[in-house]
mmCIF file with all atom_site columns, C-alpha atoms in Angstrom:
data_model
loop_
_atom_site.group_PDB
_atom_site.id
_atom_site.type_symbol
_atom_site.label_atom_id
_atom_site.label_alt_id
_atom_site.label_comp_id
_atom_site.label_asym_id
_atom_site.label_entity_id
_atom_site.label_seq_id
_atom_site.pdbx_PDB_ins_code
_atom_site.Cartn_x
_atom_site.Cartn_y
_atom_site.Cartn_z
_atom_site.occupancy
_atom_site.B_iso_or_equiv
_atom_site.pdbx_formal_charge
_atom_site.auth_seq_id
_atom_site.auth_comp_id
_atom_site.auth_asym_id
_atom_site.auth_atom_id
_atom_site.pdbx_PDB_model_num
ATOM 1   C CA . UNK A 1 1   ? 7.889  14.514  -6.287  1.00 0.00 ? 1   UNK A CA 1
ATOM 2   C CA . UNK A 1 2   ? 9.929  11.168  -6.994  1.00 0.00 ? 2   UNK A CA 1
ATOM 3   C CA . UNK A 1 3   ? 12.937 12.744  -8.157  1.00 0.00 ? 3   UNK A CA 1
ATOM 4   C CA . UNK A 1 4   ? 13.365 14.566  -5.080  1.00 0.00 ? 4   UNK A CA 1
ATOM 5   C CA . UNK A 1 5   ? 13.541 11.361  -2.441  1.00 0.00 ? 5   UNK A CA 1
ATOM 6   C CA . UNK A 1 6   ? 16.503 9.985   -2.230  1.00 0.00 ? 6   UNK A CA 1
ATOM 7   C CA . UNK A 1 7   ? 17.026 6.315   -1.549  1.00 0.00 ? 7   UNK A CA 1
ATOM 8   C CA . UNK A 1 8   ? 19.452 5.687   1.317   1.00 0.00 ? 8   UNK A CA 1
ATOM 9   C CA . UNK A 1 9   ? 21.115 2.542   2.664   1.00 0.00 ? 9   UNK A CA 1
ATOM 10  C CA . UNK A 1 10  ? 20.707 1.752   7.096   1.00 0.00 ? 10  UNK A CA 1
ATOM 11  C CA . UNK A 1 11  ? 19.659 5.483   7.677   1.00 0.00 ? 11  UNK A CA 1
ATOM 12  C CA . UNK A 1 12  ? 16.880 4.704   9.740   1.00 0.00 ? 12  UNK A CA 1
ATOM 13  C CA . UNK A 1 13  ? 15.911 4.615   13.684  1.00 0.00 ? 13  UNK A CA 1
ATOM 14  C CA . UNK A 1 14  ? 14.240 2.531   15.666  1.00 0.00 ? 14  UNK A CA 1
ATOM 15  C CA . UNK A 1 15  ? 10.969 4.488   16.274  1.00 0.00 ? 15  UNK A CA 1
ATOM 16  C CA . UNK A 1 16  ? 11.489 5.842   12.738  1.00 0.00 ? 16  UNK A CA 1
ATOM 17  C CA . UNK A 1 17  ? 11.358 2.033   11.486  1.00 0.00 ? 17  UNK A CA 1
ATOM 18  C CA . UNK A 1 18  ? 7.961  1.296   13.894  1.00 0.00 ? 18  UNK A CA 1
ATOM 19  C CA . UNK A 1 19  ? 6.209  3.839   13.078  1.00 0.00 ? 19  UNK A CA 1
ATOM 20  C CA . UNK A 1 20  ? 6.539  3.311   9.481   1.00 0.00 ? 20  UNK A CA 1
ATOM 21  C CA . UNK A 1 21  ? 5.836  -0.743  9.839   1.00 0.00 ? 21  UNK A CA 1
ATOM 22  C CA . UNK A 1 22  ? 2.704  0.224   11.948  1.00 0.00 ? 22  UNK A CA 1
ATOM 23  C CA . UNK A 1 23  ? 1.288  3.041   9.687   1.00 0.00 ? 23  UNK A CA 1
ATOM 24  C CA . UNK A 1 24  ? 1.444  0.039   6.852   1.00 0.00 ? 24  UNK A CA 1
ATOM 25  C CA . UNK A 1 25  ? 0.582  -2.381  9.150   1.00 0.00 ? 25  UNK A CA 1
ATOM 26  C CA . UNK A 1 26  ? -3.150 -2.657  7.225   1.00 0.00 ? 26  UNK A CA 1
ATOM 27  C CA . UNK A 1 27  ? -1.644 -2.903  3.854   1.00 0.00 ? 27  UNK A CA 1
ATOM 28  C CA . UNK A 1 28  ? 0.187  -6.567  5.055   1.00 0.00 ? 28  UNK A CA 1
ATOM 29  C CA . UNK A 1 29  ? -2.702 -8.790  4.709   1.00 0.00 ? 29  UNK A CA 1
ATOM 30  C CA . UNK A 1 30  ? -2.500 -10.769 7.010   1.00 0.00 ? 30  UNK A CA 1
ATOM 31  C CA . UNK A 1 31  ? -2.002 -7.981  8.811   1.00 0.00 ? 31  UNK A CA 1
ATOM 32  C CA . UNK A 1 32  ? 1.750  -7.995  9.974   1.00 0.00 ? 32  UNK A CA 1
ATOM 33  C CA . UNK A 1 33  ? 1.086  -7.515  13.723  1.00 0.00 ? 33  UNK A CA 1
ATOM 34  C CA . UNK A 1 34  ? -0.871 -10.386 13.563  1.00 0.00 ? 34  UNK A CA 1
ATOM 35  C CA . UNK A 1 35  ? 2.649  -12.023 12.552  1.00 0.00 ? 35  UNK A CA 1
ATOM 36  C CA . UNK A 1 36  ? 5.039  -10.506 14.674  1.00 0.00 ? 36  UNK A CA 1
ATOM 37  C CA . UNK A 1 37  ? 5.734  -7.921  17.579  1.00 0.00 ? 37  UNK A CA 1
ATOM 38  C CA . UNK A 1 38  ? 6.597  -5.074  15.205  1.00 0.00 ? 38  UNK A CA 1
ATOM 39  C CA . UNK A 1 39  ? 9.322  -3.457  17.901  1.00 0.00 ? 39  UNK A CA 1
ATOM 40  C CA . UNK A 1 40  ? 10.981 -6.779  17.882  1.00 0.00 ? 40  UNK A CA 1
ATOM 41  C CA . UNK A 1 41  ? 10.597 -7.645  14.253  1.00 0.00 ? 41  UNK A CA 1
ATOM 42  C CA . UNK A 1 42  ? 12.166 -4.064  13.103  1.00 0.00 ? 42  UNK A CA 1
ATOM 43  C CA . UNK A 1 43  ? 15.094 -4.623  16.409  1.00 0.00 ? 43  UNK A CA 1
ATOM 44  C CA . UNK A 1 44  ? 16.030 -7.780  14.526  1.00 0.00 ? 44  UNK A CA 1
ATOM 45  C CA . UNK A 1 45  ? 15.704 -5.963  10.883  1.00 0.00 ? 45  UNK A CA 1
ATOM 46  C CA . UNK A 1 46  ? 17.967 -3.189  12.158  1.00 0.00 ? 46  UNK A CA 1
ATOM 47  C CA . UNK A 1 47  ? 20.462 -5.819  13.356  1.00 0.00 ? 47  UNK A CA 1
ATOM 48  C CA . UNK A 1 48  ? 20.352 -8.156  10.908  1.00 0.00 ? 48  UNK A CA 1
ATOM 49  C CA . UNK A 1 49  ? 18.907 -6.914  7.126   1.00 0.00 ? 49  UNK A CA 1
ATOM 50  C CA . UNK A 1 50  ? 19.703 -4.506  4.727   1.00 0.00 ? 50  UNK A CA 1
ATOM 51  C CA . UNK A 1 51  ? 17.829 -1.913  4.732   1.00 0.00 ? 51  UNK A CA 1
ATOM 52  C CA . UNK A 1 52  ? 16.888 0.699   2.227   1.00 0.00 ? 52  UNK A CA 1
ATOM 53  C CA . UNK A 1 53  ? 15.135 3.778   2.886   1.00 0.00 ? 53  UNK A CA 1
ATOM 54  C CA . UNK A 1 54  ? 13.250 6.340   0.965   1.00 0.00 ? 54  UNK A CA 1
ATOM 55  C CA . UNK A 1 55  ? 13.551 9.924   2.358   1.00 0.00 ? 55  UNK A CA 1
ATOM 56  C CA . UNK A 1 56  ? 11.886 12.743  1.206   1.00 0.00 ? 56  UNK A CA 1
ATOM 57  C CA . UNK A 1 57  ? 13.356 15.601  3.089   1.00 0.00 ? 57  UNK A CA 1
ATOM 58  C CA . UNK A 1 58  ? 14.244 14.592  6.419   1.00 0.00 ? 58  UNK A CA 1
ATOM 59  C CA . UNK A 1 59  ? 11.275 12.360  6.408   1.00 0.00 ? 59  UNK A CA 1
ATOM 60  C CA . UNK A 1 60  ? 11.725 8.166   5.980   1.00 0.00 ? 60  UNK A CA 1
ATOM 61  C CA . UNK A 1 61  ? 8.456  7.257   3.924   1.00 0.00 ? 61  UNK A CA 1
ATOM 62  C CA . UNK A 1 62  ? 9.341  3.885   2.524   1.00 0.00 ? 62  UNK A CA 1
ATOM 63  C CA . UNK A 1 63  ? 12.060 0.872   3.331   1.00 0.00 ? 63  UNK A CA 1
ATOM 64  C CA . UNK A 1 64  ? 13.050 -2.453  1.866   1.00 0.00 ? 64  UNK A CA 1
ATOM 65  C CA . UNK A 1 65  ? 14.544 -4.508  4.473   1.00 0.00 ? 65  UNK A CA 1
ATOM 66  C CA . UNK A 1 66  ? 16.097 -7.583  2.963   1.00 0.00 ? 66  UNK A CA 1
ATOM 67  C CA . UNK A 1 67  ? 18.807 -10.672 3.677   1.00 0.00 ? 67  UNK A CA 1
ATOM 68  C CA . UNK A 1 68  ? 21.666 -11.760 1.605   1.00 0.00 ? 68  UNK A CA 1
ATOM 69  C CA . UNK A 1 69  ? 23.400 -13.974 3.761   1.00 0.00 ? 69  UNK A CA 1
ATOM 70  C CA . UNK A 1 70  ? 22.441 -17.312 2.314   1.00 0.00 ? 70  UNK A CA 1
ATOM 71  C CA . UNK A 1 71  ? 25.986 -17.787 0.208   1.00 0.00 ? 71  UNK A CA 1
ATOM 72  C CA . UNK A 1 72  ? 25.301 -21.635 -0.051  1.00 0.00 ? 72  UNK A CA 1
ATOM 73  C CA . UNK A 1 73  ? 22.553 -21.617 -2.249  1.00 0.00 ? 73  UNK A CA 1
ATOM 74  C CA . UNK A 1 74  ? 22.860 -17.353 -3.447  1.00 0.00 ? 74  UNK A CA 1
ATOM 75  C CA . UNK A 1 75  ? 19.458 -16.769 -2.416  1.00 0.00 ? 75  UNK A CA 1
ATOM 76  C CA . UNK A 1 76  ? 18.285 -13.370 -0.666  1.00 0.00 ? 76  UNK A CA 1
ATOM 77  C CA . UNK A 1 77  ? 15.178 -12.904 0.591   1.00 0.00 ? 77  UNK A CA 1
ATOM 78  C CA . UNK A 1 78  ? 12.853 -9.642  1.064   1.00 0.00 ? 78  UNK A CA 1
ATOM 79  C CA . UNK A 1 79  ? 11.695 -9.360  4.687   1.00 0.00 ? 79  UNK A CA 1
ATOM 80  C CA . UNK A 1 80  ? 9.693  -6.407  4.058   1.00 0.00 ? 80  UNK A CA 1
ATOM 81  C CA . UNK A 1 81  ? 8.709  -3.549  1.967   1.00 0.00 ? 81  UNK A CA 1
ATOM 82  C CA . UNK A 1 82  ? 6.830  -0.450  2.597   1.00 0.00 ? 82  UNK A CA 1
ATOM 83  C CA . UNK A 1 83  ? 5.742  2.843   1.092   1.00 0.00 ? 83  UNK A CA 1
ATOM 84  C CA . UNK A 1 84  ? 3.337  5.381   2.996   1.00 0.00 ? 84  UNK A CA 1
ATOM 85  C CA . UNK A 1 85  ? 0.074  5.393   1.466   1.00 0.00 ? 85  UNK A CA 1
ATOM 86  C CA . UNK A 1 86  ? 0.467  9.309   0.704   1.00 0.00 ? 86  UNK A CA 1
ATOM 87  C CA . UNK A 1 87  ? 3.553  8.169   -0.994  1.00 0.00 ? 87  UNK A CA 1
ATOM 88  C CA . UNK A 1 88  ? 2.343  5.380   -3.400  1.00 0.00 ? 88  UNK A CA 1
ATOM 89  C CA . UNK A 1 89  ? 1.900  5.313   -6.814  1.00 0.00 ? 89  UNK A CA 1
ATOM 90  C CA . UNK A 1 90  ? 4.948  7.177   -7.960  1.00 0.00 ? 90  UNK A CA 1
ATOM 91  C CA . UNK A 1 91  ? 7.160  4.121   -8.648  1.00 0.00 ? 91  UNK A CA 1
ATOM 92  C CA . UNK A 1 92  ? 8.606  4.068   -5.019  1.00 0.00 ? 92  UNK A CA 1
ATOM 93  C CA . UNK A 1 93  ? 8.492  0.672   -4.808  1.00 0.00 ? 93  UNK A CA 1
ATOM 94  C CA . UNK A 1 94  ? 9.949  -0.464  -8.168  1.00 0.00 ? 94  UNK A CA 1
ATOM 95  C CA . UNK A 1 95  ? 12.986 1.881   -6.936  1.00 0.00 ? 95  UNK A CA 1
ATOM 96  C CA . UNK A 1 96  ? 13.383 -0.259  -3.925  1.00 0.00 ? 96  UNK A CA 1
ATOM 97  C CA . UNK A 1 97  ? 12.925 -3.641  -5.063  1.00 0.00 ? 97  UNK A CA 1
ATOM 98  C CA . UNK A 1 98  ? 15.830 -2.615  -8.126  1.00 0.00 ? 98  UNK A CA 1
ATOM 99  C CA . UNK A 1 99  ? 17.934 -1.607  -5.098  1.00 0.00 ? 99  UNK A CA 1
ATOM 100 C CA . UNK A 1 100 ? 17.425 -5.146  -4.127  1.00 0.00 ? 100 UNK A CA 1
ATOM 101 C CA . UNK A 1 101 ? 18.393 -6.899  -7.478  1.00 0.00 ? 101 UNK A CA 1
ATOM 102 C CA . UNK A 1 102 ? 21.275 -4.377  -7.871  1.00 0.00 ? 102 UNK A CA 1
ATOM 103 C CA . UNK A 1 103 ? 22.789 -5.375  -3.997  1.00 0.00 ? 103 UNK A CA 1
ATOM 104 C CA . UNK A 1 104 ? 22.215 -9.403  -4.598  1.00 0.00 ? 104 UNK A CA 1
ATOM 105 C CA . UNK A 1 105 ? 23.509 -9.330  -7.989  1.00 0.00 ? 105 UNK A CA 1
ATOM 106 C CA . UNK A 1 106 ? 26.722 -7.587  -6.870  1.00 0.00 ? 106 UNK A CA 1
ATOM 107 C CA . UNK A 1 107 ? 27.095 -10.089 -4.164  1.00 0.00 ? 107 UNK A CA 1
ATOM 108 C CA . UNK A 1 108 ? 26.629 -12.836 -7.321  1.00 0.00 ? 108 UNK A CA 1
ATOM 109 C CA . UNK A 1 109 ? 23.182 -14.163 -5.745  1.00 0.00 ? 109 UNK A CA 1
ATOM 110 C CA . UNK A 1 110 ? 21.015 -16.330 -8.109  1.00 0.00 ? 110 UNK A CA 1
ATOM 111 C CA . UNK A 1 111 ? 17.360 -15.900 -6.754  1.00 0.00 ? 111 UNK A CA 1
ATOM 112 C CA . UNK A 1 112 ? 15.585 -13.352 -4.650  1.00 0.00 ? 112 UNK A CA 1
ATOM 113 C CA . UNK A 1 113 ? 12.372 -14.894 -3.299  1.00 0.00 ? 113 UNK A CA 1
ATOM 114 C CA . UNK A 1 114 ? 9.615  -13.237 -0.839  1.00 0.00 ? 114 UNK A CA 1
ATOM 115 C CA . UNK A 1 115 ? 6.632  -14.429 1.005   1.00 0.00 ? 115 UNK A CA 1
ATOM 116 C CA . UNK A 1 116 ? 3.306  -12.394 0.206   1.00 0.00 ? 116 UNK A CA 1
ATOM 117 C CA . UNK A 1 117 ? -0.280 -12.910 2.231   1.00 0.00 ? 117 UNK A CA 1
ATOM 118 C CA . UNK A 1 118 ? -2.296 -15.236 -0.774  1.00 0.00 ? 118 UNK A CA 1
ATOM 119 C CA . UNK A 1 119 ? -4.962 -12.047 -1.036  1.00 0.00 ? 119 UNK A CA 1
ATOM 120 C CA . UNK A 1 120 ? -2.987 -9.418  -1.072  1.00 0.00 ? 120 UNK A CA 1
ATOM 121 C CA . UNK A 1 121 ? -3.535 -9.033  -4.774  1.00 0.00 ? 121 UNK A CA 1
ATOM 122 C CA . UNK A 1 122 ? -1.808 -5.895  -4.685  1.00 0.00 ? 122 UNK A CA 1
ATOM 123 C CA . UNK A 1 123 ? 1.485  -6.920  -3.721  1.00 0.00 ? 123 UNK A CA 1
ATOM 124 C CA . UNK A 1 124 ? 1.375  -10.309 -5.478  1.00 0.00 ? 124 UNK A CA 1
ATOM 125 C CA . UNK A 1 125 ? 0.559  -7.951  -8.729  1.00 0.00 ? 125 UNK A CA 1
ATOM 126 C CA . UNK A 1 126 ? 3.711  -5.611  -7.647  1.00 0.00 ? 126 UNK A CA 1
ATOM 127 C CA . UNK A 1 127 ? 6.004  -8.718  -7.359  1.00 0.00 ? 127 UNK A CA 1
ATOM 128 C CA . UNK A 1 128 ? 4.681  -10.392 -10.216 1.00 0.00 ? 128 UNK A CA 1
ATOM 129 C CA . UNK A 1 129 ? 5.117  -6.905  -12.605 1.00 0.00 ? 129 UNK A CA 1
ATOM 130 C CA . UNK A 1 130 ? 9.144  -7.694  -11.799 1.00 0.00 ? 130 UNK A CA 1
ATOM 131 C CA . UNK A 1 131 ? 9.019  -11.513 -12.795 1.00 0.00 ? 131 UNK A CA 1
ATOM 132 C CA . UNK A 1 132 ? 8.617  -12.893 -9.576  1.00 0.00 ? 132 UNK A CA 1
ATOM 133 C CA . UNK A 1 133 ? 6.266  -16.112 -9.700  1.00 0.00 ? 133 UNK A CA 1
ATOM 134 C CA . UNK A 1 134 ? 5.250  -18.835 -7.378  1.00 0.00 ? 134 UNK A CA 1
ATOM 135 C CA . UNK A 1 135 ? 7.146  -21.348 -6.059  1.00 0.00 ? 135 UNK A CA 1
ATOM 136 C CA . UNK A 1 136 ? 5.386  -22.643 -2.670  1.00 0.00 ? 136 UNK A CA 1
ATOM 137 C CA . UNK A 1 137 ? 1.929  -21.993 -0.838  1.00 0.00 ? 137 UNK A CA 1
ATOM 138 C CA . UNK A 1 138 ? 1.754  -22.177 2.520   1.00 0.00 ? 138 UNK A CA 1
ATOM 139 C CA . UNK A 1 139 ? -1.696 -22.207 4.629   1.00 0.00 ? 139 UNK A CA 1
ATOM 140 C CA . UNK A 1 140 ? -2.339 -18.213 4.221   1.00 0.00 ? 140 UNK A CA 1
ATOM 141 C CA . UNK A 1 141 ? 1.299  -17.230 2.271   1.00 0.00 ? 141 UNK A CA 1
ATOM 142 C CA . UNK A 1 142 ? 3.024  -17.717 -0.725  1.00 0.00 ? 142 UNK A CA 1
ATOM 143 C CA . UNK A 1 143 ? 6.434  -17.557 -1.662  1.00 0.00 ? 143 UNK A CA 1
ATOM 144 C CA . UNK A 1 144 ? 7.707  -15.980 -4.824  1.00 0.00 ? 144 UNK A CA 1
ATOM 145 C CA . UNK A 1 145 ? 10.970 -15.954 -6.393  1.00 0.00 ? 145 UNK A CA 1
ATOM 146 C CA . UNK A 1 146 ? 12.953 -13.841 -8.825  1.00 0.00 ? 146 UNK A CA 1
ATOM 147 C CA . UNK A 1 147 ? 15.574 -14.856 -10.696 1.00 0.00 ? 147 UNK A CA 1
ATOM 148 C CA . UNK A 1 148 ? 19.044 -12.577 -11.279 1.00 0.00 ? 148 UNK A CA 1
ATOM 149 C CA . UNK A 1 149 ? 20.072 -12.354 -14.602 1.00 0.00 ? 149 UNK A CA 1
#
């Protein structure tokens, strides 16, 4: 089933992008809408990130939404990333967080760092499987960095 969704750069709506940040809303821990206002956190994605989209027919089931526009120090950051649970556990998400590393790497970026909820062990597992590791705690977050070769 992998093979056949396609990974696509901005191709994404508004609702598409809301409903797909609530239906993983559970899987942020904290829970992201305890964070933001999801419609105005993906209005400012869609205006302001990169994002990459998985589609699988004419369906989006997964996005990366990320920012490379720190040129001082070449650092990009991940904003987001999210696969549909029916959807997980094919490799989905290495696929988008490559897409990531290939974009910043192109723009000659040194570091790619993230901020992950400190027990979502899942996640931190994901990010640490591509040489991401700590760099900062915060009260309930951590951020994690990945450095371009």
């Amino acid at each position: 089933m992998s093979n056949k969704i396609k990974i696509q750069s901005k191709n994404i709506k508004l609702n598409e992008l809301i409903r797909l940040l609530e239906d993983c809303d559970n899987d942020f821990i904290p829970k992201l809408s305890s964070r933001v206002n999801i419609s105005d956190y993906s209005r400012k994605l869609l205006d302001k990130a990169e994002i990459n989209t998985l589609v699988s027919g004419d369906k989006i089931v997964g996005i990366v939404a990320f920012y490379c526009n720190d040129f001082e120090n070449k650092i990009a950051f991940i904003s987001s990333l999210c696969v549909n649970k029916s959807y997980r556990g094919l490799g989905l998400s290495k696929r988008l967080i490559d897409t990531v590393i290939e974009f910043a790497k192109n723009k000659n970026f040194k570091f790619i760092r993230l901020e992950v909820g400190i027990e979502n062990y899942k996640a931190r597992k994901l990010y640490e499987k591509f040489n991401f590791y700590t760099i900062d705690k915060k009260e309930d977050t951590i951020i994690m960095q990945y450095e371009i070769k």
